[in-house]
């Protein structure tokens, strides 16, 4: 196994562990009965992209793309 393949494999393992932690840190998306009464339109609901929850969602998206790209790269057996 070449050195590049080892590095990509280790990166894939690290990304998968970090991705698991990020998914577990996120809140549930169910709003319950508050969504019926319009309670979802609060300040925090409108500015979720700037909150910690928004950053977790963005980081999860980026890590998912990296995970799939590395998985495909390893499966192609270029090195």
Short mmCIF file of N, CA, C and O in Angstrom, two decimals:
data_model
loop_
_atom_site.label_atom_id
_atom_site.label_comp_id
_atom_site.label_asym_id
_atom_site.label_seq_id
_atom_site.Cartn_x
_atom_site.Cartn_y
_atom_site.Cartn_z
N UNK A 1 0.85 -1.17 0.00
CA UNK A 1 0.00 0.00 0.00
C UNK A 1 0.90 1.24 0.00
O UNK A 1 1.79 1.36 0.83
N UNK A 2 0.64 2.15 -0.89
CA UNK A 2 1.47 3.34 -0.99
C UNK A 2 1.18 4.32 0.14
O UNK A 2 0.15 4.23 0.83
N UNK A 3 2.08 5.27 0.29
CA UNK A 3 1.94 6.24 1.37
C UNK A 3 0.72 7.14 1.17
O UNK A 3 0.04 7.49 2.13
N UNK A 4 0.45 7.48 -0.08
CA UNK A 4 -0.71 8.34 -0.36
C UNK A 4 -2.00 7.61 0.01
O UNK A 4 -2.92 8.21 0.58
N UNK A 5 -2.06 6.33 -0.29
CA UNK A 5 -3.26 5.55 0.04
C UNK A 5 -3.46 5.49 1.56
O UNK A 5 -4.58 5.56 2.05
N UNK A 6 -2.36 5.35 2.31
CA UNK A 6 -2.44 5.34 3.77
C UNK A 6 -2.96 6.67 4.29
O UNK A 6 -3.81 6.71 5.19
N UNK A 7 -2.44 7.76 3.74
CA UNK A 7 -2.86 9.10 4.18
C UNK A 7 -4.34 9.33 3.90
O UNK A 7 -5.08 9.83 4.75
N UNK A 8 -4.80 8.94 2.71
CA UNK A 8 -6.21 9.12 2.35
C UNK A 8 -7.10 8.24 3.22
O UNK A 8 -8.17 8.65 3.66
N UNK A 9 -6.64 7.03 3.52
CA UNK A 9 -7.42 6.13 4.38
C UNK A 9 -7.54 6.69 5.80
O UNK A 9 -8.62 6.67 6.40
N UNK A 10 -6.44 7.20 6.33
CA UNK A 10 -6.48 7.79 7.67
C UNK A 10 -7.37 9.03 7.68
O UNK A 10 -8.14 9.25 8.63
N UNK A 11 -7.29 9.85 6.63
CA UNK A 11 -8.15 11.04 6.53
C UNK A 11 -9.62 10.63 6.48
O UNK A 11 -10.47 11.27 7.11
N UNK A 12 -9.93 9.56 5.78
CA UNK A 12 -11.31 9.07 5.69
C UNK A 12 -11.81 8.61 7.06
O UNK A 12 -12.95 8.90 7.44
N UNK A 13 -10.96 7.96 7.81
CA UNK A 13 -11.35 7.50 9.15
C UNK A 13 -11.58 8.69 10.08
O UNK A 13 -12.58 8.73 10.82
N UNK A 14 -10.69 9.67 10.04
CA UNK A 14 -10.84 10.85 10.89
C UNK A 14 -12.10 11.62 10.52
O UNK A 14 -12.87 12.04 11.40
N UNK A 15 -12.36 11.79 9.22
CA UNK A 15 -13.56 12.50 8.78
C UNK A 15 -14.81 11.77 9.22
O UNK A 15 -15.79 12.38 9.65
N UNK A 16 -14.80 10.44 9.15
CA UNK A 16 -15.99 9.70 9.54
C UNK A 16 -16.27 9.83 11.04
O UNK A 16 -17.42 9.95 11.46
N UNK A 17 -15.22 9.86 11.87
CA UNK A 17 -15.42 10.03 13.31
C UNK A 17 -15.94 11.44 13.61
O UNK A 17 -16.90 11.61 14.38
N UNK A 18 -15.34 12.46 13.00
CA UNK A 18 -15.78 13.84 13.21
C UNK A 18 -17.20 14.03 12.71
O UNK A 18 -18.02 14.70 13.35
N UNK A 19 -17.53 13.43 11.57
CA UNK A 19 -18.88 13.52 11.02
C UNK A 19 -19.90 12.89 11.96
O UNK A 19 -20.99 13.45 12.17
N UNK A 20 -19.55 11.78 12.55
CA UNK A 20 -20.45 11.13 13.52
C UNK A 20 -20.69 12.03 14.73
O UNK A 20 -21.83 12.19 15.18
N UNK A 21 -19.64 12.65 15.22
CA UNK A 21 -19.78 13.54 16.38
C UNK A 21 -20.64 14.76 16.02
O UNK A 21 -21.51 15.17 16.80
N UNK A 22 -20.42 15.33 14.84
CA UNK A 22 -21.20 16.49 14.42
C UNK A 22 -22.68 16.17 14.29
O UNK A 22 -23.54 16.96 14.68
N UNK A 23 -22.99 15.02 13.74
CA UNK A 23 -24.40 14.64 13.58
C UNK A 23 -25.05 14.43 14.94
O UNK A 23 -26.19 14.83 15.17
N UNK A 24 -24.31 13.84 15.87
CA UNK A 24 -24.87 13.62 17.20
C UNK A 24 -25.03 14.92 17.99
O UNK A 24 -25.87 15.01 18.89
N UNK A 25 -24.26 15.95 17.67
CA UNK A 25 -24.36 17.23 18.37
C UNK A 25 -25.56 18.06 17.91
O UNK A 25 -26.00 18.96 18.62
N UNK A 26 -26.10 17.77 16.74
CA UNK A 26 -27.18 18.58 16.20
C UNK A 26 -28.50 18.30 16.91
O UNK A 26 -28.74 17.21 17.41
N UNK A 27 -29.34 19.32 16.93
CA UNK A 27 -30.66 19.20 17.54
C UNK A 27 -31.60 18.48 16.59
O UNK A 27 -31.39 18.45 15.39
N UNK A 28 -32.68 17.96 17.14
CA UNK A 28 -33.71 17.36 16.32
C UNK A 28 -34.46 18.41 15.53
O UNK A 28 -34.57 19.56 15.94
N UNK A 29 -35.00 18.04 14.40
CA UNK A 29 -35.69 19.00 13.55
C UNK A 29 -37.19 19.08 13.83
O UNK A 29 -37.87 19.90 13.26
N UNK A 30 -37.71 18.24 14.69
CA UNK A 30 -39.14 18.28 14.97
C UNK A 30 -39.45 19.47 15.86
O UNK A 30 -38.80 19.71 16.87
N UNK A 31 -40.47 20.22 15.51
CA UNK A 31 -40.84 21.42 16.26
C UNK A 31 -42.05 21.18 17.15
O UNK A 31 -42.40 22.04 17.92
N UNK A 32 -42.69 20.07 16.98
CA UNK A 32 -43.85 19.77 17.80
C UNK A 32 -45.03 20.67 17.48
O UNK A 32 -45.23 21.09 16.35
N UNK A 33 -45.82 21.00 18.49
CA UNK A 33 -46.99 21.83 18.28
C UNK A 33 -46.64 23.30 18.12
O UNK A 33 -47.49 24.10 17.73
N UNK A 34 -45.41 23.70 18.41
CA UNK A 34 -45.01 25.09 18.27
C UNK A 34 -45.03 25.56 16.82
O UNK A 34 -45.25 26.73 16.54
N UNK A 35 -44.84 24.65 15.89
CA UNK A 35 -44.84 25.02 14.47
C UNK A 35 -46.25 25.38 13.99
O UNK A 35 -46.41 26.19 13.08
N UNK A 36 -47.28 24.80 14.63
CA UNK A 36 -48.65 25.09 14.23
C UNK A 36 -49.03 26.51 14.63
O UNK A 36 -49.66 27.24 13.87
N UNK A 37 -48.60 26.94 15.81
CA UNK A 37 -48.96 28.26 16.32
C UNK A 37 -48.05 29.37 15.79
O UNK A 37 -48.26 30.52 16.10
N UNK A 38 -47.04 29.03 15.03
CA UNK A 38 -46.15 30.04 14.48
C UNK A 38 -44.98 30.36 15.39
O UNK A 38 -44.30 31.37 15.21
N UNK A 39 -44.73 29.54 16.36
CA UNK A 39 -43.61 29.78 17.28
C UNK A 39 -42.27 29.56 16.61
O UNK A 39 -41.24 29.93 17.14
N UNK A 40 -42.25 28.98 15.44
CA UNK A 40 -40.99 28.73 14.73
C UNK A 40 -40.41 30.00 14.14
O UNK A 40 -39.25 30.04 13.77
N UNK A 41 -41.18 31.07 14.05
CA UNK A 41 -40.71 32.31 13.46
C UNK A 41 -40.10 33.23 14.52
O UNK A 41 -40.39 34.41 14.57
N UNK A 42 -39.26 32.69 15.35
CA UNK A 42 -38.59 33.51 16.35
C UNK A 42 -37.28 34.04 15.79
O UNK A 42 -36.89 33.73 14.67
N UNK A 43 -36.61 34.84 16.57
CA UNK A 43 -35.32 35.39 16.15
C UNK A 43 -34.31 34.27 15.88
O UNK A 43 -33.58 34.30 14.91
N UNK A 44 -34.29 33.26 16.75
CA UNK A 44 -33.33 32.17 16.59
C UNK A 44 -33.69 31.30 15.39
O UNK A 44 -32.81 30.74 14.74
N UNK A 45 -34.96 31.17 15.09
CA UNK A 45 -35.36 30.39 13.92
C UNK A 45 -34.99 31.05 12.62
O UNK A 45 -34.63 30.41 11.64
N UNK A 46 -35.05 32.39 12.60
CA UNK A 46 -34.73 33.13 11.38
C UNK A 46 -33.23 33.25 11.15
O UNK A 46 -32.78 33.33 10.02
N UNK A 47 -32.45 33.28 12.20
CA UNK A 47 -31.00 33.48 12.10
C UNK A 47 -30.22 32.21 12.41
O UNK A 47 -29.16 32.26 13.01
N UNK A 48 -30.74 31.09 12.00
CA UNK A 48 -30.09 29.83 12.31
C UNK A 48 -28.75 29.68 11.60
O UNK A 48 -27.88 28.97 12.06
N UNK A 49 -28.58 30.33 10.46
CA UNK A 49 -27.33 30.23 9.73
C UNK A 49 -26.16 30.84 10.47
O UNK A 49 -25.02 30.49 10.23
N UNK A 50 -26.43 31.76 11.37
CA UNK A 50 -25.37 32.43 12.13
C UNK A 50 -25.16 31.80 13.50
O UNK A 50 -24.23 32.17 14.20
N UNK A 51 -26.00 30.90 13.89
CA UNK A 51 -25.88 30.29 15.21
C UNK A 51 -24.96 29.07 15.15
O UNK A 51 -24.47 28.68 14.10
N UNK A 52 -24.75 28.48 16.29
CA UNK A 52 -23.92 27.27 16.35
C UNK A 52 -24.57 26.14 15.55
O UNK A 52 -23.88 25.36 14.89
N UNK A 53 -25.88 26.06 15.60
CA UNK A 53 -26.60 25.02 14.85
C UNK A 53 -26.36 25.18 13.35
O UNK A 53 -26.16 24.20 12.63
N UNK A 54 -26.37 26.41 12.86
CA UNK A 54 -26.12 26.66 11.45
C UNK A 54 -24.71 26.27 11.05
O UNK A 54 -24.48 25.71 9.97
N UNK A 55 -23.75 26.55 11.92
CA UNK A 55 -22.36 26.16 11.63
C UNK A 55 -22.20 24.65 11.65
O UNK A 55 -21.42 24.11 10.87
N UNK A 56 -22.92 23.97 12.54
CA UNK A 56 -22.86 22.51 12.56
C UNK A 56 -23.41 21.92 11.27
O UNK A 56 -22.86 20.95 10.74
N UNK A 57 -24.49 22.50 10.77
CA UNK A 57 -25.09 22.01 9.52
C UNK A 57 -24.13 22.23 8.35
O UNK A 57 -23.94 21.33 7.52
N UNK A 58 -23.50 23.40 8.30
CA UNK A 58 -22.54 23.67 7.22
C UNK A 58 -21.33 22.75 7.30
O UNK A 58 -20.86 22.24 6.27
N UNK A 59 -20.81 22.55 8.49
CA UNK A 59 -19.66 21.66 8.66
C UNK A 59 -20.02 20.23 8.30
O UNK A 59 -19.21 19.52 7.68
N UNK A 60 -21.23 19.80 8.64
CA UNK A 60 -21.67 18.46 8.28
C UNK A 60 -21.75 18.30 6.77
O UNK A 60 -21.34 17.28 6.22
N UNK A 61 -22.25 19.32 6.08
CA UNK A 61 -22.35 19.26 4.62
C UNK A 61 -20.97 19.16 3.98
O UNK A 61 -20.75 18.33 3.09
N UNK A 62 -20.04 19.97 4.46
CA UNK A 62 -18.68 19.95 3.89
C UNK A 62 -18.02 18.61 4.15
O UNK A 62 -17.39 18.02 3.25
N UNK A 63 -18.15 18.09 5.36
CA UNK A 63 -17.53 16.81 5.68
C UNK A 63 -18.17 15.65 4.92
O UNK A 63 -17.48 14.69 4.57
N UNK A 64 -19.47 15.73 4.65
CA UNK A 64 -20.13 14.69 3.84
C UNK A 64 -19.57 14.67 2.43
O UNK A 64 -19.29 13.60 1.88
N UNK A 65 -19.39 15.84 1.85
CA UNK A 65 -18.83 15.91 0.50
C UNK A 65 -17.40 15.36 0.48
O UNK A 65 -17.03 14.58 -0.40
N UNK A 66 -16.59 15.74 1.48
CA UNK A 66 -15.23 15.21 1.57
C UNK A 66 -15.22 13.70 1.77
O UNK A 66 -14.40 12.99 1.18
N UNK A 67 -16.12 13.21 2.61
CA UNK A 67 -16.19 11.78 2.87
C UNK A 67 -16.48 11.00 1.60
O UNK A 67 -15.80 10.03 1.28
N UNK A 68 -17.49 11.44 0.84
CA UNK A 68 -17.84 10.73 -0.38
C UNK A 68 -16.76 10.87 -1.44
O UNK A 68 -16.48 9.91 -2.18
N UNK A 69 -16.11 12.03 -1.52
CA UNK A 69 -15.03 12.20 -2.49
C UNK A 69 -13.85 11.29 -2.17
O UNK A 69 -13.29 10.64 -3.07
N UNK A 70 -13.48 11.20 -0.90
CA UNK A 70 -12.38 10.31 -0.52
C UNK A 70 -12.75 8.85 -0.70
O UNK A 70 -11.91 8.03 -1.09
N UNK A 71 -14.00 8.50 -0.41
CA UNK A 71 -14.43 7.11 -0.60
C UNK A 71 -14.38 6.71 -2.07
O UNK A 71 -13.92 5.62 -2.41
N UNK A 72 -14.80 7.60 -2.94
CA UNK A 72 -14.74 7.32 -4.38
C UNK A 72 -13.29 7.24 -4.84
O UNK A 72 -12.91 6.37 -5.62
N UNK A 73 -12.46 8.15 -4.34
CA UNK A 73 -11.05 8.16 -4.71
C UNK A 73 -10.35 6.87 -4.29
O UNK A 73 -9.56 6.30 -5.05
N UNK A 74 -10.66 6.39 -3.09
CA UNK A 74 -10.06 5.13 -2.64
C UNK A 74 -10.57 3.94 -3.44
O UNK A 74 -9.84 2.99 -3.68
N UNK A 75 -11.82 4.01 -3.86
CA UNK A 75 -12.40 2.89 -4.61
C UNK A 75 -11.88 2.82 -6.03
O UNK A 75 -11.88 1.74 -6.63
N UNK A 76 -11.41 3.93 -6.58
CA UNK A 76 -10.90 3.95 -7.95
C UNK A 76 -9.54 3.30 -8.07
O UNK A 76 -9.11 2.93 -9.17
N UNK A 77 -8.85 3.12 -6.96
CA UNK A 77 -7.52 2.47 -6.92
C UNK A 77 -6.53 3.10 -7.89
O UNK A 77 -5.87 2.42 -8.68
N UNK A 78 -6.44 4.42 -7.84
CA UNK A 78 -5.48 5.12 -8.68
C UNK A 78 -4.05 5.01 -8.15
O UNK A 78 -3.10 5.17 -8.90
N UNK A 79 -3.91 4.77 -6.88
CA UNK A 79 -2.56 4.69 -6.29
C UNK A 79 -2.48 3.53 -5.35
O UNK A 79 -3.37 2.94 -4.91
#
